[in-house]
Every structure is written in structure tokens, then in C-alpha cells.
mmCIF file of C-alpha atoms in Angstrom:
data_model
loop_
_atom_site.group_PDB
_atom_site.id
_atom_site.type_symbol
_atom_site.label_atom_id
_atom_site.label_comp_id
_atom_site.label_asym_id
_atom_site.label_seq_id
_atom_site.Cartn_x
_atom_site.Cartn_y
_atom_site.Cartn_z
ATOM 1 C CA PHE A 21 15.586 -10.919 -21.015
ATOM 2 C CA SER A 22 14.503 -9.296 -24.250
ATOM 3 C CA MET A 23 16.155 -10.532 -27.461
ATOM 4 C CA GLN A 24 16.247 -6.934 -28.704
ATOM 5 C CA TRP A 25 19.419 -6.460 -26.627
ATOM 6 C CA GLU A 26 21.080 -9.657 -27.905
ATOM 7 C CA ARG A 27 23.876 -8.520 -30.220
ATOM 8 C CA ARG A 28 26.424 -11.263 -29.645
ATOM 9 C CA ALA A 29 27.808 -13.464 -32.414
ATOM 10 C CA PRO A 30 29.329 -16.961 -32.159
ATOM 11 C CA LEU A 31 32.186 -16.048 -34.505
ATOM 12 C CA THR A 32 33.961 -12.735 -35.021
ATOM 13 C CA PRO A 33 35.095 -11.595 -38.466
ATOM 14 C CA ASP A 34 38.665 -12.527 -37.427
ATOM 15 C CA HIS A 35 37.505 -16.079 -36.710
ATOM 16 C CA VAL A 36 35.799 -16.226 -40.090
ATOM 17 C CA SER A 37 38.937 -15.014 -41.845
ATOM 18 C CA LYS A 38 41.021 -17.772 -40.231
ATOM 19 C CA LEU A 39 38.495 -20.436 -41.209
ATOM 20 C CA VAL A 40 38.314 -19.210 -44.812
ATOM 21 C CA GLN A 41 42.112 -19.217 -45.034
ATOM 22 C CA GLN A 42 41.997 -22.886 -44.066
ATOM 23 C CA GLY A 43 39.744 -23.596 -47.029
ATOM 24 C CA LEU A 44 36.415 -23.717 -45.196
ATOM 25 C CA ARG A 45 33.236 -22.211 -46.594
ATOM 26 C CA VAL A 46 31.537 -19.929 -44.048
ATOM 27 C CA LEU A 47 27.913 -18.834 -44.370
ATOM 28 C CA VAL A 48 26.651 -15.912 -42.280
ATOM 29 C CA GLN A 49 23.034 -14.811 -42.021
ATOM 30 C CA PRO A 50 22.632 -11.054 -42.661
ATOM 31 C CA SER A 51 21.751 -8.944 -39.624
ATOM 32 C CA SER A 52 21.587 -5.228 -38.925
ATOM 33 C CA HIS A 53 21.277 -5.962 -35.208
ATOM 34 C CA ARG A 54 24.528 -7.827 -34.576
ATOM 35 C CA VAL A 55 27.548 -6.178 -32.976
ATOM 36 C CA PHE A 56 29.587 -6.925 -36.143
ATOM 37 C CA THR A 57 28.304 -5.613 -39.465
ATOM 38 C CA ASP A 58 27.545 -7.664 -42.559
ATOM 39 C CA SER A 59 30.311 -5.858 -44.432
ATOM 40 C CA GLN A 60 32.876 -6.922 -41.808
ATOM 41 C CA TYR A 61 31.953 -10.553 -42.341
ATOM 42 C CA ALA A 62 31.933 -10.145 -46.131
ATOM 43 C CA ARG A 63 35.437 -8.637 -46.066
ATOM 44 C CA ALA A 64 36.557 -11.615 -43.960
ATOM 45 C CA GLY A 65 35.428 -13.961 -46.729
ATOM 46 C CA ALA A 66 32.003 -15.071 -45.491
ATOM 47 C CA GLU A 67 29.034 -15.597 -47.803
ATOM 48 C CA LEU A 68 26.011 -13.621 -46.633
ATOM 49 C CA THR A 69 22.852 -15.697 -47.008
ATOM 50 C CA GLU A 70 19.667 -16.490 -45.095
ATOM 51 C CA ASP A 71 19.808 -20.081 -46.337
ATOM 52 C CA LEU A 72 22.016 -22.204 -44.071
ATOM 53 C CA SER A 73 20.946 -25.533 -45.557
ATOM 54 C CA PRO A 74 24.316 -26.077 -47.354
ATOM 55 C CA ALA A 75 26.104 -25.960 -43.957
ATOM 56 C CA SER A 76 26.871 -29.189 -42.117
ATOM 57 C CA THR A 77 27.659 -27.351 -38.847
ATOM 58 C CA ILE A 78 25.682 -24.333 -37.626
ATOM 59 C CA LEU A 79 26.861 -22.107 -34.758
ATOM 60 C CA GLY A 80 24.710 -19.791 -32.679
ATOM 61 C CA VAL A 81 24.778 -18.180 -29.253
ATOM 62 C CA LYS A 82 21.452 -18.976 -27.584
ATOM 63 C CA GLU A 83 18.665 -21.428 -28.411
ATOM 64 C CA VAL A 84 17.710 -21.789 -32.071
ATOM 65 C CA PRO A 85 13.914 -21.563 -32.598
ATOM 66 C CA ILE A 86 12.539 -25.065 -33.156
ATOM 67 C CA LYS A 87 10.981 -24.067 -36.476
ATOM 68 C CA ASP A 88 14.411 -23.071 -37.826
ATOM 69 C CA LEU A 89 16.219 -26.323 -36.989
ATOM 70 C CA ILE A 90 17.447 -28.188 -40.078
ATOM 71 C CA ASN A 91 17.442 -31.981 -40.021
ATOM 72 C CA ASP A 92 20.668 -34.000 -39.956
ATOM 73 C CA ARG A 93 23.004 -31.139 -39.037
ATOM 74 C CA THR A 94 25.401 -30.378 -36.209
ATOM 75 C CA TYR A 95 24.358 -27.406 -34.070
ATOM 76 C CA VAL A 96 26.483 -25.556 -31.526
ATOM 77 C CA PHE A 97 24.826 -23.157 -29.067
ATOM 78 C CA PHE A 98 23.783 -22.693 -25.432
ATOM 79 C CA GLY A 99 20.833 -25.065 -25.169
ATOM 80 C CA HIS A 100 19.918 -24.622 -21.503
ATOM 81 C CA VAL A 101 18.863 -28.271 -21.330
ATOM 82 C CA ILE A 102 21.661 -29.936 -19.344
ATOM 83 C CA LYS A 103 19.829 -29.379 -16.045
ATOM 84 C CA ALA A 104 16.595 -30.692 -17.579
ATOM 85 C CA GLN A 105 15.147 -27.187 -17.736
ATOM 86 C CA GLN A 106 11.461 -27.894 -18.310
ATOM 87 C CA TYR A 107 10.867 -24.950 -20.626
ATOM 88 C CA ASN A 108 13.426 -26.293 -23.099
ATOM 89 C CA MET A 109 12.467 -29.980 -23.168
ATOM 90 C CA PRO A 110 10.510 -29.431 -26.425
ATOM 91 C CA LEU A 111 13.761 -28.136 -27.942
ATOM 92 C CA LEU A 112 15.647 -31.236 -26.799
ATOM 93 C CA ASP A 113 12.915 -33.470 -28.218
ATOM 94 C CA SER A 114 13.123 -31.643 -31.553
ATOM 95 C CA LEU A 115 16.894 -32.052 -31.690
ATOM 96 C CA LEU A 116 16.443 -35.809 -31.234
ATOM 97 C CA ASN A 117 13.548 -36.087 -33.677
ATOM 98 C CA LYS A 118 15.439 -34.173 -36.367
ATOM 99 C CA ASN A 119 18.559 -36.358 -35.984
ATOM 100 C CA ILE A 120 20.659 -33.378 -34.961
ATOM 101 C CA ARG A 121 24.065 -33.698 -33.352
ATOM 102 C CA PHE A 122 23.977 -31.053 -30.618
ATOM 103 C CA VAL A 123 27.105 -29.533 -29.074
ATOM 104 C CA ASP A 124 26.134 -27.528 -25.992
ATOM 105 C CA TYR A 125 28.729 -24.912 -25.028
ATOM 106 C CA GLU A 126 27.926 -25.666 -21.400
ATOM 107 C CA CYS A 127 29.141 -29.252 -21.853
ATOM 108 C CA ILE A 128 32.497 -28.488 -23.489
ATOM 109 C CA ARG A 129 34.991 -29.301 -20.754
ATOM 110 C CA GLU A 130 38.722 -29.693 -20.365
ATOM 111 C CA GLN A 131 40.000 -33.243 -20.937
ATOM 112 C CA GLY A 132 36.539 -34.047 -22.311
ATOM 113 C CA THR A 133 35.350 -35.303 -18.930
ATOM 114 C CA GLN A 134 32.191 -34.395 -17.009
ATOM 115 C CA ASP A 135 34.172 -33.153 -14.028
ATOM 116 C CA GLY A 136 36.598 -31.143 -16.181
ATOM 117 C CA ARG A 137 36.572 -27.369 -16.048
ATOM 118 C CA ARG A 138 34.135 -25.665 -18.420
ATOM 119 C CA VAL A 139 35.821 -24.169 -21.471
ATOM 120 C CA VAL A 140 32.977 -21.821 -22.455
ATOM 121 C CA ALA A 141 31.482 -19.972 -19.481
ATOM 122 C CA PHE A 142 30.800 -16.549 -18.068
ATOM 123 C CA GLY A 143 34.122 -14.798 -17.536
ATOM 124 C CA ARG A 144 35.810 -11.452 -17.131
ATOM 125 C CA TYR A 145 33.629 -9.637 -19.649
ATOM 126 C CA ALA A 146 30.449 -10.824 -17.936
ATOM 127 C CA GLY A 147 31.742 -9.230 -14.738
ATOM 128 C CA ILE A 148 32.729 -6.047 -16.544
ATOM 129 C CA ALA A 149 29.375 -5.614 -18.312
ATOM 130 C CA GLY A 150 27.412 -6.766 -15.276
ATOM 131 C CA MET A 151 29.112 -4.279 -12.966
ATOM 132 C CA PHE A 152 28.624 -1.454 -15.462
ATOM 133 C CA ASP A 153 24.911 -2.161 -15.865
ATOM 134 C CA PHE A 154 24.521 -2.633 -12.122
ATOM 135 C CA LEU A 155 25.908 0.864 -11.499
ATOM 136 C CA ARG A 156 23.456 2.315 -13.988
ATOM 137 C CA GLY A 157 20.585 0.544 -12.223
ATOM 138 C CA LEU A 158 21.940 1.615 -8.839
ATOM 139 C CA GLY A 159 21.808 5.260 -9.912
ATOM 140 C CA GLU A 160 18.156 4.934 -10.907
ATOM 141 C CA ARG A 161 17.256 3.038 -7.740
ATOM 142 C CA LEU A 162 18.879 5.612 -5.488
ATOM 143 C CA LEU A 163 17.078 8.376 -7.371
ATOM 144 C CA THR A 164 13.712 6.726 -6.688
ATOM 145 C CA LEU A 165 14.691 6.790 -3.007
ATOM 146 C CA GLY A 166 15.349 10.520 -3.261
ATOM 147 C CA HIS A 167 19.116 10.555 -3.697
ATOM 148 C CA SER A 168 20.866 11.943 -6.771
ATOM 149 C CA THR A 169 24.292 10.379 -7.386
ATOM 150 C CA PRO A 170 26.928 10.382 -10.147
ATOM 151 C CA PHE A 171 25.818 6.851 -11.079
ATOM 152 C CA LEU A 172 23.015 8.480 -13.062
ATOM 153 C CA ASN A 173 25.703 9.360 -15.619
ATOM 154 C CA VAL A 174 26.418 5.686 -16.337
ATOM 155 C CA PRO A 175 24.724 4.498 -19.562
ATOM 156 C CA SER A 176 23.775 0.922 -20.417
ATOM 157 C CA SER A 177 26.693 -1.249 -21.473
ATOM 158 C CA TYR A 178 25.293 -1.768 -24.974
ATOM 159 C CA MET A 179 25.700 1.986 -25.554
ATOM 160 C CA VAL A 180 29.435 1.875 -24.810
ATOM 161 C CA ARG A 181 32.104 1.432 -27.468
ATOM 162 C CA ASP A 182 34.456 -0.916 -25.603
ATOM 163 C CA VAL A 183 35.954 -1.686 -22.188
ATOM 164 C CA ASP A 184 38.309 1.302 -22.296
ATOM 165 C CA HIS A 185 35.358 3.596 -22.984
ATOM 166 C CA ALA A 186 33.440 2.061 -20.063
ATOM 167 C CA LYS A 187 36.400 2.565 -17.732
ATOM 168 C CA GLU A 188 36.734 6.174 -18.850
ATOM 169 C CA ILE A 189 33.090 6.764 -17.897
ATOM 170 C CA LEU A 190 33.621 5.202 -14.464
ATOM 171 C CA ARG A 191 36.709 7.317 -13.868
ATOM 172 C CA GLN A 192 34.590 10.411 -14.531
ATOM 173 C CA VAL A 193 31.982 9.114 -12.096
ATOM 174 C CA GLY A 194 34.758 8.462 -9.590
ATOM 175 C CA SER A 195 36.133 11.953 -10.009
ATOM 176 C CA ASN A 196 32.691 13.353 -9.200
ATOM 177 C CA ILE A 197 32.484 11.172 -6.088
ATOM 178 C CA SER A 198 35.951 12.276 -4.963
ATOM 179 C CA GLU A 199 35.146 15.966 -5.408
ATOM 180 C CA ASN A 200 31.560 16.090 -4.190
ATOM 181 C CA GLY A 201 31.029 12.922 -2.195
ATOM 182 C CA LEU A 202 27.884 10.810 -2.028
ATOM 183 C CA PRO A 203 24.727 11.698 -0.059
ATOM 184 C CA LYS A 204 25.364 10.981 3.611
ATOM 185 C CA GLU A 205 22.113 9.001 3.722
ATOM 186 C CA VAL A 206 23.641 6.270 1.521
ATOM 187 C CA SER A 207 27.201 6.448 2.839
ATOM 188 C CA PRO A 208 29.330 4.498 3.255
ATOM 189 C CA LEU A 209 28.138 2.835 0.047
ATOM 190 C CA THR A 210 29.377 -0.731 0.335
ATOM 191 C CA PHE A 211 29.840 -3.308 -2.429
ATOM 192 C CA VAL A 212 30.127 -6.986 -1.495
ATOM 193 C CA PHE A 213 31.701 -9.288 -4.089
ATOM 194 C CA THR A 214 31.163 -13.026 -3.804
ATOM 195 C CA GLY A 215 33.739 -15.637 -4.719
ATOM 196 C CA SER A 216 37.003 -15.372 -6.611
ATOM 197 C CA GLY A 217 36.103 -16.412 -10.156
ATOM 198 C CA ASN A 218 36.579 -14.560 -13.416
ATOM 199 C CA VAL A 219 33.199 -12.803 -13.209
ATOM 200 C CA THR A 220 34.014 -11.404 -9.781
ATOM 201 C CA LYS A 221 37.454 -10.338 -10.980
ATOM 202 C CA GLY A 222 35.893 -8.467 -13.908
ATOM 203 C CA ALA A 223 33.428 -6.718 -11.617
ATOM 204 C CA ILE A 224 36.167 -5.670 -9.180
ATOM 205 C CA GLU A 225 38.295 -4.448 -12.088
ATOM 206 C CA MET A 226 35.548 -1.951 -12.949
ATOM 207 C CA PHE A 227 34.849 -1.075 -9.316
ATOM 208 C CA LYS A 228 38.480 -0.079 -8.825
ATOM 209 C CA GLU A 229 38.199 2.576 -11.527
ATOM 210 C CA MET A 230 36.396 4.623 -8.853
ATOM 211 C CA PRO A 231 37.768 5.834 -5.489
ATOM 212 C CA ASN A 232 37.514 2.891 -3.139
ATOM 213 C CA LEU A 233 38.657 1.267 0.041
ATOM 214 C CA MET A 234 38.859 -2.533 0.075
ATOM 215 C CA ILE A 235 38.370 -4.044 3.516
ATOM 216 C CA LYS A 236 38.043 -7.502 5.040
ATOM 217 C CA PRO A 237 34.528 -8.854 5.691
ATOM 218 C CA ASP A 238 35.073 -8.806 9.455
ATOM 219 C CA GLU A 239 35.748 -5.054 9.235
ATOM 220 C CA LEU A 240 32.308 -4.236 7.779
ATOM 221 C CA ALA A 241 30.598 -3.701 11.123
ATOM 222 C CA ASP A 242 33.004 -0.928 12.024
ATOM 223 C CA VAL A 243 33.476 0.695 8.619
ATOM 224 C CA LYS A 244 31.229 3.707 9.275
ATOM 225 C CA ASN A 245 33.176 4.697 12.367
ATOM 226 C CA ALA A 246 36.504 3.974 10.692
ATOM 227 C CA LEU A 247 35.746 6.383 7.815
ATOM 228 C CA GLY A 248 34.804 9.211 10.172
ATOM 229 C CA GLY A 249 32.113 10.581 7.866
ATOM 230 C CA ASP A 250 34.235 10.385 4.697
ATOM 231 C CA ASN A 251 31.739 9.904 1.840
ATOM 232 C CA SER A 252 34.210 10.345 -1.029
ATOM 233 C CA ARG A 253 35.068 6.652 -1.374
ATOM 234 C CA LEU A 254 33.203 3.444 -2.070
ATOM 235 C CA ILE A 255 33.722 0.475 0.217
ATOM 236 C CA GLY A 256 34.416 -2.959 -1.219
ATOM 237 C CA THR A 257 34.852 -6.384 0.302
ATOM 238 C CA ILE A 258 35.147 -9.938 -1.008
ATOM 239 C CA VAL A 259 33.348 -12.798 0.705
ATOM 240 C CA GLY A 260 33.704 -16.528 0.233
ATOM 241 C CA PRO A 261 31.525 -19.488 1.257
ATOM 242 C CA GLN A 262 33.026 -19.379 4.762
ATOM 243 C CA HIS A 263 31.440 -15.946 5.244
ATOM 244 C CA MET A 264 28.001 -16.940 3.994
ATOM 245 C CA VAL A 265 27.330 -20.391 5.458
ATOM 246 C CA GLN A 266 27.914 -22.199 8.708
ATOM 247 C CA ARG A 267 27.640 -25.784 9.830
ATOM 248 C CA LYS A 268 24.143 -26.618 10.992
ATOM 249 C CA GLY A 269 24.023 -26.861 14.740
ATOM 250 C CA GLN A 270 27.729 -26.018 14.979
ATOM 251 C CA PRO A 271 27.941 -22.268 14.254
ATOM 252 C CA GLY A 272 31.323 -21.883 15.918
ATOM 253 C CA LYS A 273 33.040 -24.727 14.113
ATOM 254 C CA PRO A 274 35.432 -23.733 11.279
ATOM 255 C CA PHE A 275 33.943 -23.984 7.779
ATOM 256 C CA ALA A 276 35.461 -26.073 4.998
ATOM 257 C CA LEU A 277 34.099 -26.121 1.457
ATOM 258 C CA ASN A 278 34.118 -29.918 1.307
ATOM 259 C CA HIS A 279 31.403 -29.907 3.972
ATOM 260 C CA VAL A 280 28.880 -28.840 1.329
ATOM 261 C CA LEU A 281 30.238 -30.665 -1.728
#
């Protein structure tokens, strides 16, 4: 993943405004790359400065470069160390050596317990952006296979203004599919969604902006015959663990999730 596409910010200007109203001093490093402009943060009451040394708590999104870590501070970001990821052990060592209190978003959980539900995690917007970018990539992939489709009209998600704009684009793609259909060589084009979490829900939300038929997993084998050559709709289905795994040596025995937990 190239950092040139990383435009996220740990705090929005609205967040900054609320903190300033509570009497807190907020420092924001200038950036022409971030999704929010410097002027938006300045209007919210932030001080724009490269020097974060006066701050006792520093928030980021992803890992802070080791050379930029300031001793004796509290840092909050995604550290990617909780699973002992080898590539980030030098970062963890530096946090310890610099006497830094580290708050990893991945470890913030409800009730403050290890088995509590994560508070900061991929959610609806990850599914929305992921589905949008997937459709763009799908259009290019199908073109390399010799098939031109309306998915070629889907831009990258970073080029889109907001979710409503993205949905408008997909509705236009869907209108094209309804009117002209998809190449018969790739029809019925079937999308399989796994699980029932927020990411999946976000992806399905975008999928349903286009003409579609949602079916049960056990109907997939027959879907081509059932459509009778209709290539003006996308097919969607949702699968759970029971559709993807089976008990070893007992393929016919009913599946229960606690068998693998």
C-alpha cells in the first residue's frame, strides 16, 4: 500500500472544535495531502505547526516513523504490533526505549476487557470504499480478458466526493447494465459476500445500487438456468462459515461455529 493514497486524519475539524471549546490546546501538523485542509483546522481553533513537542498526547492513523517519536509522550495510532508482527517489532522496541505510553486503536475494547468488542475497527465505510474500488478493478480485469463493461466508468474511491456521489456513479453503471446487459461470456456475474459484519453490510449497500438478484448460496448452482439468459442483473449471495467449512471426516454433519472457536 503506497502512502501517497493515505489521506485519512485521526481527528476531523469538528472534533478539534469540540476539544478547543473544552479548553484544550490542539496542535495540527500542516499538510496539503490530507482530506481536510489546513484552513479547516485553523478555523476550528487548531494551531498549525510542525513541532509537536509541546503536546503530551499525539494522535495519528498508522505507524509513526521511529525517527519522529518523541520521548515521554502518549501516542495513539494503529501500531500493527498486537499479533507480534515481525516487521514492526523495532517500532515496539522504540516505544519502550523512549518511555512512550502507547494506545493502540486495535486494543481499545468495550468494557476495557480483552474479550470485549473492538471499538475502533473496519466498518461500513471500509465496505463502501472497498466495494467501489473492487468494481473499478473488476472493470479493468474484465477488459484485459477481452470484455468491455460499464465498470470501466467507475473511478477510484479517492476521486469521489462522498458516499452519495459514489452511489450516483453506481446507479449510472447500473442503468447501463439494465439497458445494455453484460457480455454473455461473463454472465451471470455473481458476487459472493462473506459474513454479516459492518464491512459486508457496507459492500452490499453499494452493490444494491445496481440491478441485482439476491439468492441463497444453495441456489448458485442453478442460477444460470433460472435467469434464462438474462444478463441485465448482477447476482449476489451471502455466505457464512457453515458454507465454507465442514467438520473433518464428517462432511455431512451439521456445522456449528463453536466447533472452530
